[in-house]
Short mmCIF file of C-alpha atoms in Angstrom, two decimals:
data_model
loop_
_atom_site.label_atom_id
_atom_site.label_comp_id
_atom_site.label_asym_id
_atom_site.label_seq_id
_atom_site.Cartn_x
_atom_site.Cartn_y
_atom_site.Cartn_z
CA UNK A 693 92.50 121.78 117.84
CA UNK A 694 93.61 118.68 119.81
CA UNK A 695 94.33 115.25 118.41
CA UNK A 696 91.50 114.13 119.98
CA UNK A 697 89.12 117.16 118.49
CA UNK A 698 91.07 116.08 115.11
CA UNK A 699 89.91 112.42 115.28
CA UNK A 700 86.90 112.87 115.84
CA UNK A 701 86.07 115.20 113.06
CA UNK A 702 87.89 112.79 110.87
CA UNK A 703 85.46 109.97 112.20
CA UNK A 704 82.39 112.44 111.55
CA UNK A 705 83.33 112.56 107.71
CA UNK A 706 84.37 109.04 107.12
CA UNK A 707 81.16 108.23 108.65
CA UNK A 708 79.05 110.70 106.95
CA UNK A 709 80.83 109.28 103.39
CA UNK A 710 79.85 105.46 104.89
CA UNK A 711 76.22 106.07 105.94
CA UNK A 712 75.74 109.10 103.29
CA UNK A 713 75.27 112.16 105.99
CA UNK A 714 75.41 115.41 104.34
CA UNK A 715 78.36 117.59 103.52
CA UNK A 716 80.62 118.47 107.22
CA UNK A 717 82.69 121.91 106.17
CA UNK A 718 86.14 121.82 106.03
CA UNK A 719 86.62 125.37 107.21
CA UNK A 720 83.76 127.05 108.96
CA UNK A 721 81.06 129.04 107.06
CA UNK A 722 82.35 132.89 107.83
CA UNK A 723 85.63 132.03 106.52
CA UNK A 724 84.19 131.18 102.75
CA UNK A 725 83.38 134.48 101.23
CA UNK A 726 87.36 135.42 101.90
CA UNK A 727 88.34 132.12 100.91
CA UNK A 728 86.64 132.05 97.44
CA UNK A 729 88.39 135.48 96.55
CA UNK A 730 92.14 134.52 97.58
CA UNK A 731 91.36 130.99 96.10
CA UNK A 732 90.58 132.92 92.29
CA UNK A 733 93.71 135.20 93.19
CA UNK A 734 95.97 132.35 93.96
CA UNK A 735 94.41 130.46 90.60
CA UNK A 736 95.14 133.24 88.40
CA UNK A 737 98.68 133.06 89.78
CA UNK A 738 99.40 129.41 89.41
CA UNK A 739 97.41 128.44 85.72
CA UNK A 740 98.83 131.19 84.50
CA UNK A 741 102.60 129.24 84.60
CA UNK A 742 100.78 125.49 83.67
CA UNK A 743 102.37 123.36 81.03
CA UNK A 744 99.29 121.35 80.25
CA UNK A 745 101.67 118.77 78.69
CA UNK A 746 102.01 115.27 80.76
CA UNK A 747 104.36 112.79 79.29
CA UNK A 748 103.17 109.56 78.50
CA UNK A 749 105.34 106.77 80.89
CA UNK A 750 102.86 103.97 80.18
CA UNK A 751 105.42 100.32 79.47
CA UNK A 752 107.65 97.72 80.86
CA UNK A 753 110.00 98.99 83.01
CA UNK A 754 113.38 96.83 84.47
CA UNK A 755 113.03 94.72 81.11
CA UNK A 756 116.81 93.90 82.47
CA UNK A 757 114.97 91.99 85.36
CA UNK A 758 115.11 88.13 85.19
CA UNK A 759 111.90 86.94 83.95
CA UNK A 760 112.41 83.64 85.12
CA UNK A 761 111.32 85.16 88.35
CA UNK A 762 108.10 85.87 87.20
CA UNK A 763 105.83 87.38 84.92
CA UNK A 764 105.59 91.51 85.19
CA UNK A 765 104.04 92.69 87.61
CA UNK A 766 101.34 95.01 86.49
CA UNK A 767 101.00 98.95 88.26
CA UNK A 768 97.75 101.23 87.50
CA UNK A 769 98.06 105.05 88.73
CA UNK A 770 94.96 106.77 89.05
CA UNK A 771 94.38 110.35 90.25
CA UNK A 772 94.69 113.66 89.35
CA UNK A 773 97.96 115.65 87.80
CA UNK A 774 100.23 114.84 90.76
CA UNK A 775 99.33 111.13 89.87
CA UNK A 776 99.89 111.83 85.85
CA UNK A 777 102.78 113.38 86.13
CA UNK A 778 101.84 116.84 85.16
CA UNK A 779 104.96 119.20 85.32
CA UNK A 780 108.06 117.48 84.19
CA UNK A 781 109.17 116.65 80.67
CA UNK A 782 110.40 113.16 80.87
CA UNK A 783 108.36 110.07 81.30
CA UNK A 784 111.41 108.79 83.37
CA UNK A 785 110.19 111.84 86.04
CA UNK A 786 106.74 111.01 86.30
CA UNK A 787 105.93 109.18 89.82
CA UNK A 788 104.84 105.96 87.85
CA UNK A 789 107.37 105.75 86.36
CA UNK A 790 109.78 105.93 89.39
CA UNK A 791 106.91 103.46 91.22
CA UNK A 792 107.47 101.26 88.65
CA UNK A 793 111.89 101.29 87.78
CA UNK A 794 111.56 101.00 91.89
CA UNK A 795 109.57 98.10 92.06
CA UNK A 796 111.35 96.53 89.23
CA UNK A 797 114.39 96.64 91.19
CA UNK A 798 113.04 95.32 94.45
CA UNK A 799 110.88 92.69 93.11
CA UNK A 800 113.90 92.08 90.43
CA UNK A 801 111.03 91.56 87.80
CA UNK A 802 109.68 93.52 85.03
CA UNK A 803 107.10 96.04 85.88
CA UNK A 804 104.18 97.09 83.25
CA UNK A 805 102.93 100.89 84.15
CA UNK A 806 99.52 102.22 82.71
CA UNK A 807 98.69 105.43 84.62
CA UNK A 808 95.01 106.51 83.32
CA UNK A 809 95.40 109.33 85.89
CA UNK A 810 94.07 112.95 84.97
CA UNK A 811 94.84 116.46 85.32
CA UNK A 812 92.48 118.21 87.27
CA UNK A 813 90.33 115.25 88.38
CA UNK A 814 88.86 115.04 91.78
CA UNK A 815 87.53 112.02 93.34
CA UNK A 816 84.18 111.48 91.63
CA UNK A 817 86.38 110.55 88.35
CA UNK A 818 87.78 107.46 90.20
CA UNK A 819 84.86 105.41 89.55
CA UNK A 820 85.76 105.66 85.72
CA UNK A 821 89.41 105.12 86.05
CA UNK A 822 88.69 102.13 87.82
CA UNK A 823 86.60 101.21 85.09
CA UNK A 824 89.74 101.38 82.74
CA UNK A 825 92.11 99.88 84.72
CA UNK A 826 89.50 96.42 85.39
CA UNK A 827 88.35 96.97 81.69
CA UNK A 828 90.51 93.39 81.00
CA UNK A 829 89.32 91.00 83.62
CA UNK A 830 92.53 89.21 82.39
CA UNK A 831 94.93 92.14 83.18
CA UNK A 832 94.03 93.28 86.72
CA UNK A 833 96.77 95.20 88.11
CA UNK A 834 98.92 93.93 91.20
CA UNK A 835 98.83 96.65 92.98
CA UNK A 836 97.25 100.43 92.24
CA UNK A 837 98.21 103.82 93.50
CA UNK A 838 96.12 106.39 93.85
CA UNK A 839 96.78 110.22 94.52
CA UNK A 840 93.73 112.21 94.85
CA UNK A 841 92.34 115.46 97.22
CA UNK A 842 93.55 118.52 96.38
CA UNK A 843 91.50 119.33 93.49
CA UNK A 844 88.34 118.26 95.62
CA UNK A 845 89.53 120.77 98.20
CA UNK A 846 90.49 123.83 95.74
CA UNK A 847 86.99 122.86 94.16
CA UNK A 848 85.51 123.07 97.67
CA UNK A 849 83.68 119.25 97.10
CA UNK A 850 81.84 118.29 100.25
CA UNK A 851 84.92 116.11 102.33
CA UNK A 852 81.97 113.40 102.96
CA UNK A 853 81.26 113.53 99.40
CA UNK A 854 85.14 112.88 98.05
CA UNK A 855 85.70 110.48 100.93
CA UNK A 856 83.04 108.32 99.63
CA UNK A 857 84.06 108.26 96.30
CA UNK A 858 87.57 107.51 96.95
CA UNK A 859 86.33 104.31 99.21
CA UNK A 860 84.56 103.23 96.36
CA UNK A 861 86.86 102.78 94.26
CA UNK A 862 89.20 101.36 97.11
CA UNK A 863 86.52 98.41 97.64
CA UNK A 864 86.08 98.16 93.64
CA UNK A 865 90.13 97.49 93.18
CA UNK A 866 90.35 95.54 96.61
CA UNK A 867 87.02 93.16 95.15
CA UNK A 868 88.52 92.70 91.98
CA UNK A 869 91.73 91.89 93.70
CA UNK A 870 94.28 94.19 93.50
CA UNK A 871 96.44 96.03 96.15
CA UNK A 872 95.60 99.47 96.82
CA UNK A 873 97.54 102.06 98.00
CA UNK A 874 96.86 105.99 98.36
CA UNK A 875 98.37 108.55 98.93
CA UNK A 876 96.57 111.47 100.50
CA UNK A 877 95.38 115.19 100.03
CA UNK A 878 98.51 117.28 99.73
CA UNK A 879 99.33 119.90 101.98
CA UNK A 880 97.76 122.85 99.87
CA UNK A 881 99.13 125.41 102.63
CA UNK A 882 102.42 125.09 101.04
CA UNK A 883 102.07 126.41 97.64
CA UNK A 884 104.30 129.94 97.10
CA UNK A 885 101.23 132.13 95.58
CA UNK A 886 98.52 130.98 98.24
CA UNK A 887 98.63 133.60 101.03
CA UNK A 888 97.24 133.75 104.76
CA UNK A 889 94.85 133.62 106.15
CA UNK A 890 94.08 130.79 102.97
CA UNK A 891 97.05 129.54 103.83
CA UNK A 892 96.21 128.26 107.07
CA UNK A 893 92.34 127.36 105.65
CA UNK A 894 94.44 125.00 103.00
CA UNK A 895 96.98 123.37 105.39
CA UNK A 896 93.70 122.43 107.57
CA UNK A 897 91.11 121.68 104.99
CA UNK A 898 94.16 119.54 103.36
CA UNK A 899 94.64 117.36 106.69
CA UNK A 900 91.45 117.02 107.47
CA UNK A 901 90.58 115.57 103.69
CA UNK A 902 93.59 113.47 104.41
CA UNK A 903 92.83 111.73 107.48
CA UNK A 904 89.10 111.05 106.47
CA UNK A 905 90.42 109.59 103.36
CA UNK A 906 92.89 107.54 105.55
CA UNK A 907 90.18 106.17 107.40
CA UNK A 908 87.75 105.50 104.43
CA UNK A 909 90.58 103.52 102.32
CA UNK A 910 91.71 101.37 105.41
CA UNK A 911 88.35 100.73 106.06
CA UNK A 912 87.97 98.80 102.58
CA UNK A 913 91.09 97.32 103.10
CA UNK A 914 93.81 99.74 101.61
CA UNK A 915 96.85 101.77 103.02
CA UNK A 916 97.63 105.20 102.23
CA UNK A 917 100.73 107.18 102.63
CA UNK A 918 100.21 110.51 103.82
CA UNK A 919 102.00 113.20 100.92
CA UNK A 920 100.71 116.11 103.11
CA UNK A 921 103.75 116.84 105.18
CA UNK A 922 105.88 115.08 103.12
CA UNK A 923 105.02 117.95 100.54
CA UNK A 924 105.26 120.37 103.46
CA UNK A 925 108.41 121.33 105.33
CA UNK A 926 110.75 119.64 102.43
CA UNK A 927 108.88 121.57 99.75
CA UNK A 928 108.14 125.11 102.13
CA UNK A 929 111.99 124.72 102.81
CA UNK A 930 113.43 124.02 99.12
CA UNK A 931 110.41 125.44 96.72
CA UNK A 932 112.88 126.41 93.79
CA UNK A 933 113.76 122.37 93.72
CA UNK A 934 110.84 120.84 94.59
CA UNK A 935 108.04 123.04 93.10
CA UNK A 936 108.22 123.07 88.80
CA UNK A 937 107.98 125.82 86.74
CA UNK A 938 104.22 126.86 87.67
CA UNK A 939 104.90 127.08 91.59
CA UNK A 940 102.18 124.36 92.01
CA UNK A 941 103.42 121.40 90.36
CA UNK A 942 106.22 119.20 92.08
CA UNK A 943 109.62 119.20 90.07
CA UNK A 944 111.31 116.15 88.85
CA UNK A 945 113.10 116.06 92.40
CA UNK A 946 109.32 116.84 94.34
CA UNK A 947 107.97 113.74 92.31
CA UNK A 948 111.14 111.61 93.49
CA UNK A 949 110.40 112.78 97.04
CA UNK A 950 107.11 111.73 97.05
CA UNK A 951 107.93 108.56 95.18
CA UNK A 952 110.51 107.18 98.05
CA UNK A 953 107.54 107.67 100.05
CA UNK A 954 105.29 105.32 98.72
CA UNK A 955 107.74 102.78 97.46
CA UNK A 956 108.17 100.93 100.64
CA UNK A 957 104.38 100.51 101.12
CA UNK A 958 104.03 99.28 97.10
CA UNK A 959 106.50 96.70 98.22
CA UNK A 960 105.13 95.80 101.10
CA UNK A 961 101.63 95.12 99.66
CA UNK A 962 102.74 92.82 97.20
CA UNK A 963 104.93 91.10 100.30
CA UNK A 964 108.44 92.49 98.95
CA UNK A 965 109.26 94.54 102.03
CA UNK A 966 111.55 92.90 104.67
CA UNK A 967 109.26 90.79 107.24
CA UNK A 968 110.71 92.33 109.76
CA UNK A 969 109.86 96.04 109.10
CA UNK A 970 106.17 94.78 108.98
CA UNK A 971 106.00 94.51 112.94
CA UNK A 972 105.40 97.82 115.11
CA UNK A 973 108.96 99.58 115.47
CA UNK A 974 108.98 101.72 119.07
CA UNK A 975 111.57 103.26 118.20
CA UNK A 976 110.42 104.93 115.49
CA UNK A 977 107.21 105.41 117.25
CA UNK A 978 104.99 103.16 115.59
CA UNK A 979 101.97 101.59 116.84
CA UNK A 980 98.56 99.24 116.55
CA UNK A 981 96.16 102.39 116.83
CA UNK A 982 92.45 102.95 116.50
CA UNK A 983 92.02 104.32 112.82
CA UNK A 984 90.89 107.08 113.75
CA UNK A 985 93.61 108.67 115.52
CA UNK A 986 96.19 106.64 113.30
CA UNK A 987 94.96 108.66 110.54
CA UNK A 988 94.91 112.08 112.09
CA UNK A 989 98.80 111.16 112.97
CA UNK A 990 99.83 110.24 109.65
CA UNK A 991 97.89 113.33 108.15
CA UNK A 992 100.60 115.56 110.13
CA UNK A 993 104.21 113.16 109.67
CA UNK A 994 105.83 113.20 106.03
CA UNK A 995 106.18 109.58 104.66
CA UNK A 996 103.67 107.76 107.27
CA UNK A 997 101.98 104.59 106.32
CA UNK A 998 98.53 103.39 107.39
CA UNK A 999 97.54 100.08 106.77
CA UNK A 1000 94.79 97.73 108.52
CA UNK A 1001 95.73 95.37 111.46
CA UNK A 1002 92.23 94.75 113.09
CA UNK A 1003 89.34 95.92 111.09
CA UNK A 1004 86.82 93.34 113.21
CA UNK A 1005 87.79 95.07 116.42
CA UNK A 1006 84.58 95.35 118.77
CA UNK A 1007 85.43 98.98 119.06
CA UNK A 1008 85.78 100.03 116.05
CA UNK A 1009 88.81 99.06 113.17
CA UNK A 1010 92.15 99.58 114.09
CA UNK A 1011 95.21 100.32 111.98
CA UNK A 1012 98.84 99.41 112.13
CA UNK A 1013 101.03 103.02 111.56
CA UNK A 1014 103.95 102.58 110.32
CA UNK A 1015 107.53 105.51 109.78
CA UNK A 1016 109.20 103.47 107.12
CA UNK A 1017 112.76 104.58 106.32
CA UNK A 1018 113.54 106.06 103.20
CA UNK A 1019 115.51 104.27 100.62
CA UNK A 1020 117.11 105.48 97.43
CA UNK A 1021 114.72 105.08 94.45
CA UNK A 1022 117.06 104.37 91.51
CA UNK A 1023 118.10 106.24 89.00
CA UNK A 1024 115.82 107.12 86.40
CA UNK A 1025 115.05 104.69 83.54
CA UNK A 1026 114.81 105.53 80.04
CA UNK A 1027 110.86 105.63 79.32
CA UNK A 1028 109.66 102.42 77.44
CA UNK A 1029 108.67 102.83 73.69
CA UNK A 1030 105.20 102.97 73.04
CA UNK A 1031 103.13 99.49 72.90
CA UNK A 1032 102.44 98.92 68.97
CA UNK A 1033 98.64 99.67 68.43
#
């Protein structure tokens, strides 16, 4: 399939989340029967290692930080296990946690986490963690990060369907004024016990959830960063390091991947990124792109960013994509102690 063929099929189920069309396939309809019965293989394989446990991460991190540069800055995670933390033991592991010692350290101000995030929630359960997170009119957060998709894909939800979800809760964060940022479906093709041909169906299905989700959150004013092939050739290269225990979850070290990934674009929503890494870089490739084929780009490049630049076009919104470089996150921070009740 083109890039081309790929936008547009992106475009078909953003718009069919927008205007409520009906459910567009992921994979095509001969492919399902065979796809259901290596799906319930593949699950028997992976729950079968699961450590239900998630550690809880929620405090102030960088309580080092000089608070005479500011009150803390406040960081929601919603989402599904990848967003919880699900598969390491130490809060200091989880990605909020690393989001938030990160963010700490480049704002140089204390950072309160709450991750209301849930194992083995797809996107129709972000309307109610939004509800949790904007419970306090007082206490919006700053900035929220979302990682949903692969539960919606696994669960075979229509794309249209979890796209529309996911830009609702987008527009109810962005209304209610906080930054958003998401990052996308997961490359499900890489997972050890998943075998071809699902292999191939999941890589797909994955990157086509992923760019439709890119264009639905940029649409309502949110950037994403796309964890699909940042989860892909790093984790099908070094699974023993980057996969946990249960072949499915990401390790300590996946989770610290995946968290240098989405730092720079945390930063740079709450205007803590470098001014000049905000403009188009050609040398990295970047680019002011229609969404569209912005998002199909960054569904197949570890790392990418997608954020808006002209959502007012006359043709159609287009979106700034960005290759940020990599910095260190730093070191992990002992968890907080629990708030008193």
């Amino acid at each position: 399939m083109t890039q081309t063929s790929r936008a547009r099929v992106a475009r078909r189920i953003a718009a069919g989340a927008a205007y409520g069309g009906g459910g567009i396939g992921l994979v095509g309809v001969a492919a399902v029967g065979l796809l259901l019965a290596e799906v319930q293989l593949a699950r028997r394989h992976v729950l079968g290692g699961t450590d239900p446990y998630v550690p809880y991460a929620d405090g102030v991190y960088g309580l080092a930080c000089d608070t005479a540069a500011g009150p803390a800055l406040m960081l929601a995670m919603l989402g599904d296990s990848t967003a919880a933390g699900q598969g390491v033991h130490r809060a200091g592991q989880t990605p909020g946690a690393l989001l938030a010692s990160g963010l700490a350290a480049v704002a140089e101000r204390p950072v309160r986490l709450r991750n209301v995030a849930v194992p083995g929630a797809r996107s129709d359960d972000l309307d109610r963690q939004a509800g949790l997170v904007l419970q306090d009119a007082d206490q919006v957060p700053d900035v929220c990060v979302i990682m949903i998709g692969a539960n919606d894909v696994t669960h075979r939800m229509p794309p249209t369907l979890s796209v529309r979800h996911l830009s609702a809760a987008v527009r109810r964060l962005r209304t209610a004024g906080a930054e958003v940022v998401v990052g996308t479906c997961p490359d499900l093709g890489t997972i050890e016990p998943v075998q071809q041909p699902l292999r191939w169906l999941a890589r797909r299905a994955s990157r086509q959830l992923a760019a439709a989700q890119t264009i639905g959150v940029v649409e309502q004013g949110g950037r994403t960063v796309s964890l699909g092939d940042l989860l892909g050739p790093e984790f099908a290269a070094r699974p023993r390091e980057l996969f946990g225990p249960d072949n499915y979850h990401p390790s300590a070290e996946g989770y610290a991947t995946a968290a240098m990934a989405v730092l720079p674009t945390v930063c740079a929503a709450l205007g803590l990124w470098p001014a000049e890494e905000e403009r188009p870089d050609i040398s990295r490739r970047e680019d002011i792109l229609p969404v569209a084929r912005a998002a199909v780009e960054a569904a197949s490049e570890a790392g990418t960013e997608v954020t808006p630049a002209a959502p007012a076009a006359p043709r159609g919104p287009w979106a700034l994509l960005k290759r940020r470089r990599r910095r260190r996150v730093p070191e992990e921070e002992p968890a907080p102690a629990a708030p008193s009740a």
